[in-house]
Amino acid sequence: MSNAGFEKRSNDMEKNQNTDVKKEEAVKDVATAPKKESSSKKRRKPVKPDGFKEFEELAKEIIEADGSSYYAWLHERHQEIILNFNVSNQKKITDVVKKGE
């Protein structure tokens, strides 16, 4: 084998060793990288029930046929939920305070 052939093989071996070292470093980086939150902890996009869109459209048509705004009606429902939730919690808080006295 000529000197040039030997040098070529030597260079090829060095390249392979460098590639192997880089692969090992990449594996170490992955192993030591901070873990992502598990999929169960991620916030999932809510799934609309079957037929939701059709019922939403029908409700919108009924309310608007009555001369009202669907979005104003929906906004009122949202406010009711929030107000009822706050009143419910206020009663629980009051009960806890009374028990503590």
Tab-separated table of C-alpha atoms in Angstrom:
chain	number	residue	atom	x	y	z
A	1	MET	CA	0.000	0.000	0.000
A	2	SER	CA	1.314	3.388	-0.883
A	3	ASN	CA	1.813	6.212	1.574
A	4	ALA	CA	-1.070	8.149	-0.004
A	5	GLY	CA	-3.444	5.187	0.493
A	6	PHE	CA	-2.396	4.849	4.117
A	7	GLU	CA	-2.949	8.557	4.778
A	8	LYS	CA	-6.410	8.400	3.156
A	9	ARG	CA	-7.426	5.465	5.372
A	10	SER	CA	-6.005	7.220	8.407
A	11	ASN	CA	-8.013	10.370	7.614
A	12	ASP	CA	-11.165	8.293	7.068
A	13	MET	CA	-10.694	6.608	10.452
A	14	GLU	CA	-10.250	9.985	12.149
A	15	LYS	CA	-13.437	11.268	10.507
A	16	ASN	CA	-15.355	8.198	11.723
A	17	GLN	CA	-13.995	8.656	15.248
A	18	ASN	CA	-14.996	12.337	15.210
A	19	THR	CA	-18.487	11.374	14.025
A	20	ASP	CA	-18.771	8.780	16.793
A	21	VAL	CA	-17.680	11.342	19.403
A	22	LYS	CA	-20.237	13.835	18.106
A	23	LYS	CA	-22.972	11.187	18.279
A	24	GLU	CA	-21.997	10.340	21.866
A	25	GLU	CA	-22.066	14.038	22.807
A	26	ALA	CA	-25.493	14.409	21.218
A	27	VAL	CA	-26.793	11.448	23.225
A	28	LYS	CA	-25.373	12.969	26.423
A	29	ASP	CA	-26.995	16.328	25.586
A	30	VAL	CA	-30.374	14.676	25.141
A	31	ALA	CA	-29.979	12.716	28.360
A	32	THR	CA	-29.066	15.796	30.397
A	33	ALA	CA	-31.522	18.197	28.749
A	34	PRO	CA	-34.342	19.456	30.965
A	35	LYS	CA	-37.396	17.262	30.659
A	36	LYS	CA	-40.503	18.637	28.997
A	37	GLU	CA	-43.781	18.473	30.833
A	38	SER	CA	-45.554	15.208	30.362
A	39	SER	CA	-48.473	15.274	27.997
A	40	SER	CA	-50.884	14.816	30.910
A	41	LYS	CA	-49.733	18.112	32.460
A	42	LYS	CA	-50.019	20.075	29.228
A	43	ARG	CA	-53.160	22.057	28.688
A	44	ARG	CA	-55.293	20.170	26.239
A	45	LYS	CA	-57.463	21.852	23.683
A	46	PRO	CA	-61.096	21.337	24.667
A	47	VAL	CA	-63.009	19.058	22.354
A	48	LYS	CA	-66.469	20.175	21.305
A	49	PRO	CA	-69.137	17.496	21.677
A	50	ASP	CA	-70.727	15.904	18.623
A	51	GLY	CA	-73.366	18.153	17.109
A	52	PHE	CA	-72.123	21.243	18.958
A	53	LYS	CA	-71.849	23.401	15.856
A	54	GLU	CA	-75.360	22.528	14.667
A	55	PHE	CA	-76.929	23.299	18.063
A	56	GLU	CA	-74.947	26.514	18.336
A	57	GLU	CA	-76.240	27.640	14.936
A	58	LEU	CA	-79.834	26.730	15.839
A	59	ALA	CA	-79.637	28.583	19.162
A	60	LYS	CA	-78.173	31.605	17.384
A	61	GLU	CA	-80.995	31.588	14.823
A	62	ILE	CA	-83.690	31.277	17.511
A	63	ILE	CA	-82.285	34.118	19.632
A	64	GLU	CA	-81.710	36.411	16.672
A	65	ALA	CA	-85.201	35.664	15.285
A	66	ASP	CA	-86.476	36.973	18.623
A	67	GLY	CA	-84.690	40.261	17.892
A	68	SER	CA	-81.886	39.684	20.411
A	69	SER	CA	-78.153	39.379	19.920
A	70	TYR	CA	-76.759	35.873	20.333
A	71	TYR	CA	-73.468	37.258	21.648
A	72	ALA	CA	-75.190	39.534	24.176
A	73	TRP	CA	-77.221	36.525	25.343
A	74	LEU	CA	-74.060	34.395	25.582
A	75	HIS	CA	-72.277	37.165	27.481
A	76	GLU	CA	-75.136	37.263	30.010
A	77	ARG	CA	-74.843	33.476	30.519
A	78	HIS	CA	-71.123	33.856	31.125
A	79	GLN	CA	-71.761	36.578	33.702
A	80	GLU	CA	-74.340	34.406	35.487
A	81	ILE	CA	-71.841	31.546	35.749
A	82	ILE	CA	-69.189	33.834	37.226
A	83	LEU	CA	-71.565	35.515	39.665
A	84	ASN	CA	-73.005	32.196	40.855
A	85	PHE	CA	-69.521	30.771	41.247
A	86	ASN	CA	-68.413	33.755	43.350
A	87	VAL	CA	-71.556	33.647	45.525
A	88	SER	CA	-71.101	29.926	46.071
A	89	ASN	CA	-67.487	30.387	47.133
A	90	GLN	CA	-68.385	33.362	49.322
A	91	LYS	CA	-70.809	31.167	51.291
A	92	LYS	CA	-68.131	28.513	51.768
A	93	ILE	CA	-65.621	31.114	52.933
A	94	THR	CA	-68.148	32.598	55.350
A	95	ASP	CA	-68.872	29.132	56.782
A	96	VAL	CA	-65.167	28.448	57.291
A	97	VAL	CA	-64.684	31.798	59.035
A	98	LYS	CA	-67.663	31.167	61.322
A	99	LYS	CA	-66.307	27.738	62.291
A	100	GLY	CA	-62.939	29.308	63.109
A	101	GLU	CA	-64.402	31.844	65.568
